[in-house]
Structure formats: structure tokens, C-alpha cells
């Protein structure tokens, strides 16, 4: 297994060994998955694929192996595994529900010797304690029937119910060689036992075992070629095999247990390990550059720039295939071998970035601090500022992140204006999360001093930041500031989609976000896909495509949870809570909103709770709990003035106040809307403001405002807002005893609410219709076929309707083909069909 201390373990080593019998089928995987898995295992060119995709490829491979009969995967000593393998198996465990594949991982509750997290998954979990005394005694009697007296008692006491210890300890204990009576941990005891057996071997056999432990992959040819370099006889391997310490088969030599390898390597003198690594480096030169550099570094005692540079290239390769935890270790070792401070600082900065990607925040922080003391080189300063800023943001301190980025940009504004600009754009984004307009303004001020050409490709993002700042100030922004600059890189697409959604430019935002979703899917950048889907769902919600938005957000939330993106998950829960409020699903709305609000409280990022709180208020408003809605809106974290969300949530606040009998509060909200009316970019804002004025106006002045609201919004794609206006208009007409006119508006509102799936609001419209004497609406009409399916079933059915195969659908949705088949099997009866071809004739968007 992975993880001999002092050695940089190859990423995905545990996964590679587990899948060894199945690797012949790797070429049958979808292209992205095959490429990711080959890159991870060193079988092909390293790619930029996310770690997530390696897990999906593993899932697909296991699903294929289980096509003929059930498959059971057993992994022992999971605590020795590497972090990349652990993450891949974590995903498999979460998504393997419909495949006949069992995954059992046995792991100690601690980190492995190299610091990687143990391989562990979500429940169900079974905690195993030691064997009961009677069972332990029975096992010892079977394994060592000649052991008697106090030696038997000492073995039972030392083993503490551990079956391995009960079998291994009797092989070395005797009256002459009693166990140490000290209270040592059981693992240390076993390592001592294993090494005691090594100590009885001849010098050549012991040296060969150190060589095999240092080699790490178990490749027999490599071990024996290195043994030739050290002039070790073949008989040395036979001696170690006869001692039961290694198992030799055609092409491989492996230790009987990971503890044997650990005991051999850790007990060897440093000079013995150095000799082994140097021999391995000599025979791997030219054929395996990565492994050569690793072994050469392990054999090097003093700084050596050539070795450091070679190891840095290894780290670059590991980072490209997303083995970030391993990459951080290799970068750090490269820094240790650097001869000059400038190179050492650069490599430490790279190590910090890799550690941050691996979620090793403390390690990243220490590496940043060390690197910062070594250099003032602008490129390194910028990288460190970016790493430290992101570190602060991921830890829930967006204002600290913004401060770090602004200060870092100030240091390099003259020498590296482009890198400074990138830091300042990130700073503005983070400061916005932390609700600090002043910091955004500081970033904008510094941006304006940078010497970038007016036609530089980065200028559009700088203009976006300026427009964002004006929105935060409530000054509005010029339309030209939000012209999309044809974003290409993922972060550019993210920023552009966010700005367009903030400005209410829903159609443009949807176009950018959809392109981002497609590109991240195609490139296998799963770590960015959840964020892309979030922006897509926001745009779909603005456009009234609620079912599509819910499906998109559900997929994004699952991905965010799989990839541990807690901040993105909080925002997604807020969005889903808002959509659940339209449906009147109290339990789901409260559960999702509660999770989002708890994250905001824990992380100190109130904006992530804004939509969740609004969702709870909207739920109360829809149910007619007006005082509760008003109380929630009064305590909500406000959206930025002039933003689309601010306009819509303030309109809801105003309506709650009116219906709760608080005209003074409603009037103050109207004053706010009027104050910013000319600065709002959202094209629907005039219609929303007209509806609010209608709700507040005296009876004689009401109708012109309702007419204006419908006129201003009639050509725009905000059906939910239009239905809200029609409902309010119909309610007013009924109170004015104009029942015939009221029915026209209320029927139109009911139709839109039903089409959108806003069932709570459809109930309100239907009740208003009945109050006019119109009982013809009855119950809600039958929903379209899409409403009968779960979100995942609907996604699968939509893709199947296009003619995509199960395999193609699985690649798109990061599922196994069998899971896709199961979803279709469940969907057919709900849709009253029996064949795949019938899907094409159904309206699955209704």
C-alpha cells in the first residue's frame, strides 16, 4: 500500500492496485474518463482532468466488470492509502447505488504515515473493536497451541483483540525474547515484531528488502536491476521469501503486509535508504523520468539545483493529473533541494497552491509564510497573495481574502500590472461576498492606476468590476460596462455570468453559463462544473424556467457535495429553497434554507444566507402568513441596491408589509425603490416598480400602475413576476367588485403559475377565482409528464429522448451506465410508455 514515511508516494497508487485486474478494459471507457484514468496511473499523457473524473471513471469501470455477476471490492488498511485514491473511492461509494458492486474499506481511525487522509466514506460505517477475550483466546490457541503460561497471557494482553497481532506475535516471542512490557501502541509493537524477523536475515537479504521497500511499485524487474547495481545475489531474494516477508510472483515482488514494508524502510539507516534510492535512480534514468527524479531526490543530502529542477518537473506532472496532495510534497522537497532563495520561494509557492487545492489549509499557510520571507520577486509575491487570499476565503473570511489580494496587488502594480489586475478582480469578488463596499472601492481605485493598454483583453473584466462597484453604491451602472467580452477561461466565464445575473441580464447570463457548463463538461473540469451550473440555474430562475433551474441546481448541489465545495453548496441550497417556496414545500424549503443559513453563520459570510432567508419569507407570503414574512424580510441580509435580486426581494418586502397592515414600512421600501429607479439595469425592474406603486396607491390611481406593469413587462421573459402582477391586479379588481375583469387576470395568473409549477401561488390564484364566483377552475389540471419524474430521472429521460445511449448519458451525468438504465426503468411506468423511442414524442420540458 501507499505511504512509507520519507517517500513521495505516487498518487492513485491504492486505486491502481485495486483496479489492476480491470485495466485491460480502460480503453472501453468514455474518452474523457479513459484519459483521466490513464493520466492518473501514469499510463498515458497527464491531463488537466479533475480528481472527480478519476472517480467517475473508476465507477464506470467497476460497473462494467459487474455486468455479468456481482462484484465485491475489498480494501484493507485503508489508512495507508493516498489521498487521490481516497477521493475517487469516496465518489464511487456515493454513486454506486444501482450497481451490483459492493465496496468494503477497512481503515484505522487515523491518518496514514505520509499525512494523507485515510480512505473513508460516508455511512454506513461499522466500528470494529478487538475480539472478545474468549474469541481472542480461541484464535491464539489455534495459531500457537504450544504457547503457555505468562507468554500466552502477555500475547493476549499486547494484542488487545487484534487478530493480526494474535497470529504474528507468537512467531517471535519466547522465554529468551519476551515482549517489552511498556504500554506501546499496537502498531508500533507489530512493526517491532516484523523488523525483528528482518534482523535475523543475512546482510544481502536485508539490503534487498530495503531496496524493494524504497522502490515502492513492486516491479520485480526494477528491483532486481537495482540489486545488480549493488551486486546483491539472487539468493538474497529467496532468503527473504523463505522468511515469509515478501511474496514473489511473475513480474512482481510485494511485502506480505504494508507493515512489513514500513518496518523495513523506517528501521533502515538513512545511509542504507540513500544507497537504495541512488541505485534505483541509476537504473531508471531515461526510461522513467518521474520515478528517477523521486529516487534521486531521496538520495540527495545537500541542495542541488539540477535535482531540484527535475523534481519540480515531476511535481508539475503530478499537479496536472490533480494529485495535489502528492504534488505539494514533491514541490516542497524540490524547494528543500534548491540552491537559491528565489527558486526555493517559487517552489514553496507552488507547494502552497497545491496544498490549498488538496484542502491542506494549515500546510498551505505555513508554506506561504516561509516563501514570503525568502523573496520579493513580483511573480512569486502575486502567487502567494492569490494563494493566501483563496485560503482565507475557503476558511470563511472573504474580507481577509480581499485585504490580502489588494495588498499583494499593490506590491506588484508597477512591475506586474496584469497579475495585479487579476488579484484585484478576485478581491472585488471576495469583498462582495463579505458585504464590504469600501474594500471593493479600494480595489477599483487601484485598478484605475494600472498601466494596461486600453485594448488589453483583460480590460472588460476591469470594467465589470467598476460596474459592480457602482451597483453596490446604488449608483447603477452603464449598460456598456456589462457587454460580454467573449470569456474563454473558466474564471472569466464565472465572473461574466455572475455580473450578468446581478444586473438581471438573464438571457445573456444563461448563454455564458451554458457555454461554461458545456466547456467544463467537455474538459472534465468537474471542480468548476458545480459553479457553472449554479450560474446557469440563477439565469434559468430569473427567466421563469423553474423546473429546469431546480434540475440544474440539484445536479450542481450533488457535485458540490462530492467535491467538498461547501460555499457553493450553501448558495445552491438557498436557490433550491427559493424554488421550493414557490411549490409550497414547507419541509424542503426550511431544510435547505436552514443548511444555507448555518453555513453563513459558521463561515461569517452573510450574503450566502440572503436568498435562503428570502425563500423562507416568500414561503410565508405565499401561505398568507404575512406577519411572519414581514419579520423575516426585516431581518434578511439585504441584497446590493440596484441588483436584480434586491429589486425583487424588496418588492416582496413591500407586499408583506402591506398585507400585514404596515403601510409605513411599505412606504419606506417604495422610497428606496424610487431612489434607485433610474440606476437599475434589470430590464424587468420598471414593471416590478409599477406593481409596487399599484399596491400602495389610492383606489383611484391604482389601475394605471397595474396597466403599466403589464405593459412594461409583457415582452420580457419573467413569467413568474408577470403572474404575480396579474394576481395582485385580479385581487384588486375583485375588491372593486369588477368580477368579470378580475376573472380574466386571475385565470391568466393561474395558467402561468400552473405552467411554472408554482403550486402554492396557483392555489392562491384559484382561491381568488372562486371568490369571484368562478368555480370552473376546480383542481389543478394534470401536470405534464416531466412532473411525474424525479430530477435525476428527468435528466436521464431528456438525454435518452435525443437518442443518446446509456453509455453516453452516463458520461454526461457522471453516473454508471447501469444507474442510467435503472432511472429509465423507473421512468417508463411513470410516463406510461414501454420503449425508449416513445420518449421522443413526449414534452419533457412541460
Tab-separated table of N, CA and C in Angstrom, residues 517-648:
chain	number	residue	atom	x	y	z
A	517	UNK	N	-20.883	25.560	-18.753
A	517	UNK	CA	-21.256	24.190	-18.389
A	517	UNK	C	-20.755	23.212	-19.445
A	518	UNK	N	-20.980	23.564	-20.717
A	518	UNK	CA	-20.560	22.670	-21.793
A	518	UNK	C	-19.045	22.501	-21.822
A	519	UNK	N	-18.319	23.613	-21.666
A	519	UNK	CA	-16.856	23.525	-21.747
A	519	UNK	C	-16.272	22.765	-20.563
A	520	UNK	N	-16.830	22.968	-19.364
A	520	UNK	CA	-16.305	22.241	-18.207
A	520	UNK	C	-16.640	20.753	-18.288
A	521	UNK	N	-17.802	20.433	-18.834
A	521	UNK	CA	-18.125	19.010	-19.043
A	521	UNK	C	-17.148	18.400	-20.047
A	522	UNK	N	-16.934	19.090	-21.168
A	522	UNK	CA	-16.081	18.540	-22.223
A	522	UNK	C	-14.651	18.358	-21.745
A	523	UNK	N	-14.181	19.312	-20.944
A	523	UNK	CA	-12.804	19.249	-20.462
A	523	UNK	C	-12.660	18.392	-19.211
A	524	UNK	N	-13.785	17.944	-18.642
A	524	UNK	CA	-13.717	17.153	-17.429
A	524	UNK	C	-13.321	17.956	-16.212
A	525	UNK	N	-13.583	19.277	-16.230
A	525	UNK	CA	-13.219	20.136	-15.101
A	525	UNK	C	-14.355	20.132	-14.083
A	526	UNK	N	-14.483	19.023	-13.391
A	526	UNK	CA	-15.630	18.827	-12.525
A	526	UNK	C	-15.609	19.784	-11.340
A	527	UNK	N	-14.413	20.170	-10.913
A	527	UNK	CA	-14.331	21.101	-9.798
A	527	UNK	C	-14.959	22.438	-10.097
A	528	UNK	N	-15.063	22.793	-11.378
A	528	UNK	CA	-15.676	24.065	-11.775
A	528	UNK	C	-17.121	23.890	-12.249
A	529	UNK	N	-17.527	22.652	-12.486
A	529	UNK	CA	-18.846	22.435	-13.065
A	529	UNK	C	-19.969	22.844	-12.119
A	530	UNK	N	-19.820	22.593	-10.827
A	530	UNK	CA	-20.875	22.968	-9.882
A	530	UNK	C	-21.127	24.469	-9.915
A	531	UNK	N	-20.068	25.257	-9.987
A	531	UNK	CA	-20.202	26.711	-10.040
A	531	UNK	C	-20.858	27.143	-11.341
A	532	UNK	N	-20.466	26.503	-12.458
A	532	UNK	CA	-21.077	26.821	-13.753
A	532	UNK	C	-22.574	26.520	-13.728
A	533	UNK	N	-22.940	25.380	-13.169
A	533	UNK	CA	-24.355	25.022	-13.088
A	533	UNK	C	-25.114	25.973	-12.168
A	534	UNK	N	-24.445	26.468	-11.111
A	534	UNK	CA	-25.092	27.430	-10.216
A	534	UNK	C	-25.491	28.698	-10.983
A	535	UNK	N	-24.569	29.240	-11.760
A	535	UNK	CA	-24.886	30.448	-12.531
A	535	UNK	C	-25.959	30.155	-13.591
A	536	UNK	N	-25.929	28.964	-14.161
A	536	UNK	CA	-26.960	28.584	-15.124
A	536	UNK	C	-28.324	28.518	-14.443
A	537	UNK	N	-28.373	27.939	-13.244
A	537	UNK	CA	-29.636	27.842	-12.507
A	537	UNK	C	-30.158	29.221	-12.128
A	538	UNK	N	-29.268	30.137	-11.764
A	538	UNK	CA	-29.701	31.506	-11.431
A	538	UNK	C	-30.373	32.162	-12.624
A	539	UNK	N	-29.768	32.021	-13.805
A	539	UNK	CA	-30.350	32.615	-15.003
A	539	UNK	C	-31.681	31.954	-15.352
A	540	UNK	N	-31.745	30.632	-15.220
A	540	UNK	CA	-33.000	29.927	-15.507
A	540	UNK	C	-34.107	30.372	-14.558
A	541	UNK	N	-33.763	30.606	-13.295
A	541	UNK	CA	-34.760	31.076	-12.325
A	541	UNK	C	-35.274	32.447	-12.708
A	542	UNK	N	-34.373	33.356	-13.074
A	542	UNK	CA	-34.796	34.691	-13.492
A	542	UNK	C	-35.758	34.628	-14.672
A	543	UNK	N	-35.506	33.690	-15.576
A	543	UNK	CA	-36.332	33.574	-16.779
A	543	UNK	C	-37.604	32.771	-16.534
A	544	UNK	N	-37.837	32.342	-15.315
A	544	UNK	CA	-39.057	31.606	-15.006
A	544	UNK	C	-39.015	30.148	-15.405
A	545	UNK	N	-37.849	29.628	-15.723
A	545	UNK	CA	-37.718	28.215	-16.087
A	545	UNK	C	-37.425	27.429	-14.815
A	546	UNK	N	-38.430	27.359	-13.976
A	546	UNK	CA	-38.210	26.878	-12.616
A	546	UNK	C	-37.867	25.405	-12.553
A	547	UNK	N	-38.535	24.596	-13.335
A	547	UNK	CA	-38.229	23.157	-13.287
A	547	UNK	C	-36.808	22.904	-13.779
A	548	UNK	N	-36.427	23.572	-14.859
A	548	UNK	CA	-35.061	23.419	-15.367
A	548	UNK	C	-34.057	23.935	-14.344
A	549	UNK	N	-34.393	25.043	-13.693
A	549	UNK	CA	-33.489	25.613	-12.688
A	549	UNK	C	-33.308	24.653	-11.521
A	550	UNK	N	-34.403	24.047	-11.073
A	550	UNK	CA	-34.313	23.089	-9.962
A	550	UNK	C	-33.474	21.883	-10.349
A	551	UNK	N	-33.671	21.371	-11.565
A	551	UNK	CA	-32.873	20.230	-12.022
A	551	UNK	C	-31.396	20.590	-12.081
A	552	UNK	N	-31.102	21.776	-12.628
A	552	UNK	CA	-29.719	22.213	-12.733
A	552	UNK	C	-29.086	22.376	-11.355
A	553	UNK	N	-29.815	23.017	-10.443
A	553	UNK	CA	-29.285	23.248	-9.099
A	553	UNK	C	-29.118	21.939	-8.333
A	554	UNK	N	-30.011	20.982	-8.533
A	554	UNK	CA	-29.881	19.682	-7.867
A	554	UNK	C	-28.606	18.970	-8.324
A	555	UNK	N	-28.367	18.983	-9.623
A	555	UNK	CA	-27.145	18.355	-10.125
A	555	UNK	C	-25.923	19.067	-9.563
A	556	UNK	N	-25.986	20.402	-9.553
A	556	UNK	CA	-24.858	21.182	-9.045
A	556	UNK	C	-24.607	20.891	-7.571
A	557	UNK	N	-25.675	20.775	-6.787
A	557	UNK	CA	-25.519	20.511	-5.353
A	557	UNK	C	-24.870	19.145	-5.126
A	558	UNK	N	-25.294	18.149	-5.886
A	558	UNK	CA	-24.685	16.819	-5.743
A	558	UNK	C	-23.193	16.873	-6.059
A	559	UNK	N	-22.842	17.619	-7.118
A	559	UNK	CA	-21.434	17.748	-7.482
A	559	UNK	C	-20.659	18.518	-6.412
A	560	UNK	N	-21.267	19.588	-5.899
A	560	UNK	CA	-20.598	20.391	-4.872
A	560	UNK	C	-20.331	19.565	-3.618
A	561	UNK	N	-21.275	18.703	-3.258
A	561	UNK	CA	-21.074	17.847	-2.089
A	561	UNK	C	-20.013	16.792	-2.372
A	562	UNK	N	-20.005	16.252	-3.592
A	562	UNK	CA	-18.999	15.259	-3.948
A	562	UNK	C	-17.594	15.849	-3.933
A	563	UNK	N	-17.482	17.114	-4.325
A	563	UNK	CA	-16.170	17.756	-4.421
A	563	UNK	C	-15.871	18.657	-3.231
A	564	UNK	N	-16.704	18.596	-2.174
A	564	UNK	CA	-16.495	19.303	-0.912
A	564	UNK	C	-16.452	20.827	-1.084
A	565	UNK	N	-17.258	21.375	-1.976
A	565	UNK	CA	-17.309	22.821	-2.177
A	565	UNK	C	-18.456	23.387	-1.325
A	566	UNK	N	-18.153	23.624	-0.068
A	566	UNK	CA	-19.208	23.963	0.882
A	566	UNK	C	-19.836	25.325	0.618
A	567	UNK	N	-19.041	26.305	0.169
A	567	UNK	CA	-19.610	27.632	-0.091
A	567	UNK	C	-20.581	27.584	-1.256
A	568	UNK	N	-20.179	26.944	-2.349
A	568	UNK	CA	-21.071	26.806	-3.499
A	568	UNK	C	-22.326	26.042	-3.094
A	569	UNK	N	-22.161	25.004	-2.284
A	569	UNK	CA	-23.306	24.219	-1.825
A	569	UNK	C	-24.285	25.084	-1.036
A	570	UNK	N	-23.777	26.036	-0.239
A	570	UNK	CA	-24.659	26.905	0.544
A	570	UNK	C	-25.501	27.785	-0.366
A	571	UNK	N	-24.888	28.375	-1.373
A	571	UNK	CA	-25.646	29.214	-2.308
A	571	UNK	C	-26.673	28.389	-3.076
A	572	UNK	N	-26.289	27.175	-3.450
A	572	UNK	CA	-27.227	26.311	-4.177
A	572	UNK	C	-28.416	25.934	-3.298
A	573	UNK	N	-28.179	25.670	-2.035
A	573	UNK	CA	-29.287	25.358	-1.138
A	573	UNK	C	-30.235	26.547	-1.020
A	574	UNK	N	-29.678	27.761	-0.995
A	574	UNK	CA	-30.540	28.942	-0.967
A	574	UNK	C	-31.405	29.033	-2.199
A	575	UNK	N	-30.823	28.776	-3.360
A	575	UNK	CA	-31.597	28.810	-4.613
A	575	UNK	C	-32.685	27.745	-4.632
A	576	UNK	N	-32.336	26.546	-4.200
A	576	UNK	CA	-33.323	25.464	-4.175
A	576	UNK	C	-34.411	25.727	-3.144
A	577	UNK	N	-34.057	26.371	-2.034
A	577	UNK	CA	-35.069	26.727	-1.035
A	577	UNK	C	-36.057	27.724	-1.620
A	578	UNK	N	-35.571	28.681	-2.396
A	578	UNK	CA	-36.445	29.679	-3.025
A	578	UNK	C	-37.418	28.997	-3.992
A	579	UNK	N	-36.922	28.046	-4.765
A	579	UNK	CA	-37.785	27.324	-5.698
A	579	UNK	C	-38.782	26.439	-4.951
A	580	UNK	N	-38.349	25.847	-3.839
A	580	UNK	CA	-39.265	25.034	-3.028
A	580	UNK	C	-40.368	25.894	-2.434
A	581	UNK	N	-40.060	27.152	-2.131
A	581	UNK	CA	-41.077	28.060	-1.591
A	581	UNK	C	-42.196	28.289	-2.609
A	582	UNK	N	-41.867	28.370	-3.886
A	582	UNK	CA	-42.892	28.553	-4.910
A	582	UNK	C	-43.826	27.350	-4.968
A	583	UNK	N	-43.262	26.197	-4.683
A	583	UNK	CA	-44.035	24.959	-4.734
A	583	UNK	C	-44.848	24.747	-3.460
A	584	UNK	N	-44.562	25.527	-2.414
A	584	UNK	CA	-45.264	25.349	-1.154
A	584	UNK	C	-44.778	24.164	-0.368
A	585	UNK	N	-43.551	23.721	-0.655
A	585	UNK	CA	-42.981	22.569	0.049
A	585	UNK	C	-42.280	23.086	1.305
A	586	UNK	N	-43.040	23.223	2.393
A	586	UNK	CA	-42.506	23.805	3.619
A	586	UNK	C	-41.301	23.045	4.148
A	587	UNK	N	-41.415	21.728	4.216
A	587	UNK	CA	-40.355	20.931	4.827
A	587	UNK	C	-39.050	21.064	4.052
A	588	UNK	N	-39.130	20.949	2.734
A	588	UNK	CA	-37.923	21.029	1.911
A	588	UNK	C	-37.332	22.433	1.955
A	589	UNK	N	-38.179	23.428	1.868
A	589	UNK	CA	-37.708	24.815	1.890
A	589	UNK	C	-36.964	25.104	3.193
A	590	UNK	N	-37.550	24.720	4.302
A	590	UNK	CA	-36.930	25.002	5.596
A	590	UNK	C	-35.625	24.222	5.783
A	591	UNK	N	-35.608	22.992	5.319
A	591	UNK	CA	-34.386	22.192	5.478
A	591	UNK	C	-33.228	22.787	4.674
A	592	UNK	N	-33.504	23.124	3.417
A	592	UNK	CA	-32.461	23.693	2.562
A	592	UNK	C	-32.014	25.057	3.077
A	593	UNK	N	-32.991	25.906	3.427
A	593	UNK	CA	-32.647	27.239	3.921
A	593	UNK	C	-31.868	27.148	5.226
A	594	UNK	N	-32.261	26.230	6.094
A	594	UNK	CA	-31.568	26.088	7.365
A	594	UNK	C	-30.105	25.727	7.187
A	595	UNK	N	-29.812	24.824	6.238
A	595	UNK	CA	-28.424	24.445	5.975
A	595	UNK	C	-27.629	25.635	5.454
A	596	UNK	N	-28.227	26.411	4.551
A	596	UNK	CA	-27.537	27.573	3.995
A	596	UNK	C	-27.259	28.621	5.073
A	597	UNK	N	-28.227	28.844	5.936
A	597	UNK	CA	-28.065	29.850	6.997
A	597	UNK	C	-27.021	29.389	8.007
A	598	UNK	N	-27.002	28.096	8.314
A	598	UNK	CA	-25.985	27.585	9.247
A	598	UNK	C	-24.580	27.772	8.665
A	599	UNK	N	-24.443	27.532	7.375
A	599	UNK	CA	-23.134	27.744	6.752
A	599	UNK	C	-22.733	29.214	6.846
A	600	UNK	N	-23.681	30.121	6.621
A	600	UNK	CA	-23.377	31.553	6.699
A	600	UNK	C	-22.947	31.937	8.103
A	601	UNK	N	-23.613	31.387	9.096
A	601	UNK	CA	-23.254	31.692	10.489
A	601	UNK	C	-21.874	31.153	10.835
A	602	UNK	N	-21.579	29.935	10.346
A	602	UNK	CA	-20.299	29.308	10.677
A	602	UNK	C	-19.132	29.960	9.943
A	603	UNK	N	-19.385	30.403	8.705
A	603	UNK	CA	-18.296	30.918	7.875
A	603	UNK	C	-18.170	32.426	7.926
A	604	UNK	N	-19.168	33.115	8.514
A	604	UNK	CA	-19.114	34.575	8.556
A	604	UNK	C	-19.352	35.220	7.209
A	605	UNK	N	-20.144	34.562	6.356
A	605	UNK	CA	-20.454	35.120	5.035
A	605	UNK	C	-21.961	35.317	4.921
A	606	UNK	N	-22.513	36.414	5.471
A	606	UNK	CA	-23.962	36.629	5.466
A	606	UNK	C	-24.611	36.589	4.085
A	607	UNK	N	-23.942	37.066	3.007
A	607	UNK	CA	-24.619	37.028	1.710
A	607	UNK	C	-25.069	35.640	1.287
A	608	UNK	N	-24.358	34.595	1.739
A	608	UNK	CA	-24.758	33.250	1.330
A	608	UNK	C	-26.082	32.832	1.958
A	609	UNK	N	-26.561	33.582	2.961
A	609	UNK	CA	-27.848	33.283	3.582
A	609	UNK	C	-28.969	34.160	3.056
A	610	UNK	N	-28.640	35.159	2.213
A	610	UNK	CA	-29.645	36.136	1.797
A	610	UNK	C	-30.807	35.471	1.068
A	611	UNK	N	-30.499	34.645	0.067
A	611	UNK	CA	-31.577	34.024	-0.698
A	611	UNK	C	-32.335	32.998	0.139
A	612	UNK	N	-31.626	32.329	1.053
A	612	UNK	CA	-32.292	31.359	1.919
A	612	UNK	C	-33.316	32.042	2.812
A	613	UNK	N	-32.953	33.185	3.396
A	613	UNK	CA	-33.891	33.931	4.246
A	613	UNK	C	-35.053	34.458	3.425
A	614	UNK	N	-34.755	34.953	2.238
A	614	UNK	CA	-35.807	35.421	1.326
A	614	UNK	C	-36.753	34.275	0.990
A	615	UNK	N	-36.204	33.078	0.786
A	615	UNK	CA	-37.036	31.919	0.457
A	615	UNK	C	-38.033	31.632	1.576
A	616	UNK	N	-37.580	31.683	2.815
A	616	UNK	CA	-38.485	31.443	3.943
A	616	UNK	C	-39.572	32.512	4.015
A	617	UNK	N	-39.203	33.758	3.732
A	617	UNK	CA	-40.191	34.845	3.732
A	617	UNK	C	-41.197	34.652	2.603
A	618	UNK	N	-40.710	34.237	1.435
A	618	UNK	CA	-41.606	34.021	0.296
A	618	UNK	C	-42.567	32.878	0.578
A	619	UNK	N	-42.095	31.854	1.287
A	619	UNK	CA	-42.968	30.740	1.669
A	619	UNK	C	-44.087	31.239	2.581
A	620	UNK	N	-43.729	32.064	3.565
A	620	UNK	CA	-44.748	32.631	4.456
A	620	UNK	C	-45.710	33.524	3.688
A	621	UNK	N	-45.189	34.304	2.768
A	621	UNK	CA	-46.042	35.202	1.980
A	621	UNK	C	-47.035	34.408	1.145
A	622	UNK	N	-46.564	33.338	0.532
A	622	UNK	CA	-47.451	32.518	-0.283
A	622	UNK	C	-48.530	31.835	0.531
A	623	UNK	N	-48.217	31.480	1.769
A	623	UNK	CA	-49.189	30.830	2.641
A	623	UNK	C	-50.115	31.833	3.339
A	624	UNK	N	-49.862	33.106	3.167
A	624	UNK	CA	-50.677	34.123	3.835
A	624	UNK	C	-50.251	34.397	5.265
A	625	UNK	N	-49.029	33.977	5.627
A	625	UNK	CA	-48.505	34.264	6.964
A	625	UNK	C	-47.730	35.585	6.898
A	626	UNK	N	-48.466	36.667	6.800
A	626	UNK	CA	-47.873	37.944	6.430
A	626	UNK	C	-46.968	38.526	7.516
A	627	UNK	N	-47.371	38.402	8.770
A	627	UNK	CA	-46.528	38.936	9.838
A	627	UNK	C	-45.191	38.189	9.887
A	628	UNK	N	-45.251	36.868	9.729
A	628	UNK	CA	-44.013	36.084	9.725
A	628	UNK	C	-43.125	36.466	8.550
A	629	UNK	N	-43.745	36.648	7.382
A	629	UNK	CA	-42.983	37.046	6.196
A	629	UNK	C	-42.314	38.398	6.413
A	630	UNK	N	-43.065	39.329	6.989
A	630	UNK	CA	-42.516	40.662	7.227
A	630	UNK	C	-41.351	40.605	8.208
A	631	UNK	N	-41.476	39.791	9.242
A	631	UNK	CA	-40.406	39.668	10.228
A	631	UNK	C	-39.140	39.099	9.597
A	632	UNK	N	-39.302	38.087	8.752
A	632	UNK	CA	-38.130	37.505	8.090
A	632	UNK	C	-37.467	38.516	7.157
A	633	UNK	N	-38.297	39.251	6.392
A	633	UNK	CA	-37.727	40.207	5.449
A	633	UNK	C	-37.004	41.332	6.181
A	634	UNK	N	-37.501	41.704	7.340
A	634	UNK	CA	-36.855	42.773	8.101
A	634	UNK	C	-35.479	42.338	8.599
A	635	UNK	N	-35.309	41.022	8.825
A	635	UNK	CA	-34.045	40.515	9.357
A	635	UNK	C	-33.151	39.908	8.286
A	636	UNK	N	-33.572	39.984	7.036
A	636	UNK	CA	-32.773	39.377	5.978
A	636	UNK	C	-31.513	40.193	5.732
A	637	UNK	N	-30.481	39.519	5.208
A	637	UNK	CA	-29.311	40.274	4.787
A	637	UNK	C	-29.652	40.907	3.445
A	638	UNK	N	-29.554	42.238	3.314
A	638	UNK	CA	-30.024	42.877	2.086
A	638	UNK	C	-29.123	42.571	0.896
A	639	UNK	N	-29.763	42.402	-0.261
A	639	UNK	CA	-29.003	42.310	-1.498
A	639	UNK	C	-28.500	43.708	-1.864
A	640	UNK	N	-27.555	43.741	-2.783
A	640	UNK	CA	-26.990	45.036	-3.155
A	640	UNK	C	-28.023	45.887	-3.880
A	641	UNK	N	-28.146	47.196	-3.540
A	641	UNK	CA	-29.063	48.085	-4.248
A	641	UNK	C	-28.764	48.067	-5.747
A	642	UNK	N	-29.803	48.135	-6.513
A	642	UNK	CA	-29.745	48.132	-7.982
A	642	UNK	C	-29.577	46.745	-8.582
A	643	UNK	N	-29.268	45.732	-7.776
A	643	UNK	CA	-29.168	44.385	-8.340
A	643	UNK	C	-30.566	43.828	-8.562
A	644	UNK	N	-30.662	42.852	-9.457
A	644	UNK	CA	-31.957	42.244	-9.767
A	644	UNK	C	-32.571	41.604	-8.522
A	645	UNK	N	-31.759	40.880	-7.731
A	645	UNK	CA	-32.288	40.223	-6.537
A	645	UNK	C	-32.787	41.250	-5.529
A	646	UNK	N	-32.096	42.378	-5.422
A	646	UNK	CA	-32.541	43.424	-4.494
A	646	UNK	C	-33.909	43.965	-4.896
A	647	UNK	N	-34.119	44.229	-6.169
A	647	UNK	CA	-35.406	44.756	-6.637
A	647	UNK	C	-36.528	43.786	-6.305
A	648	UNK	N	-36.336	42.514	-6.610
A	648	UNK	CA	-37.402	41.536	-6.424
A	648	UNK	C	-37.666	41.258	-4.938
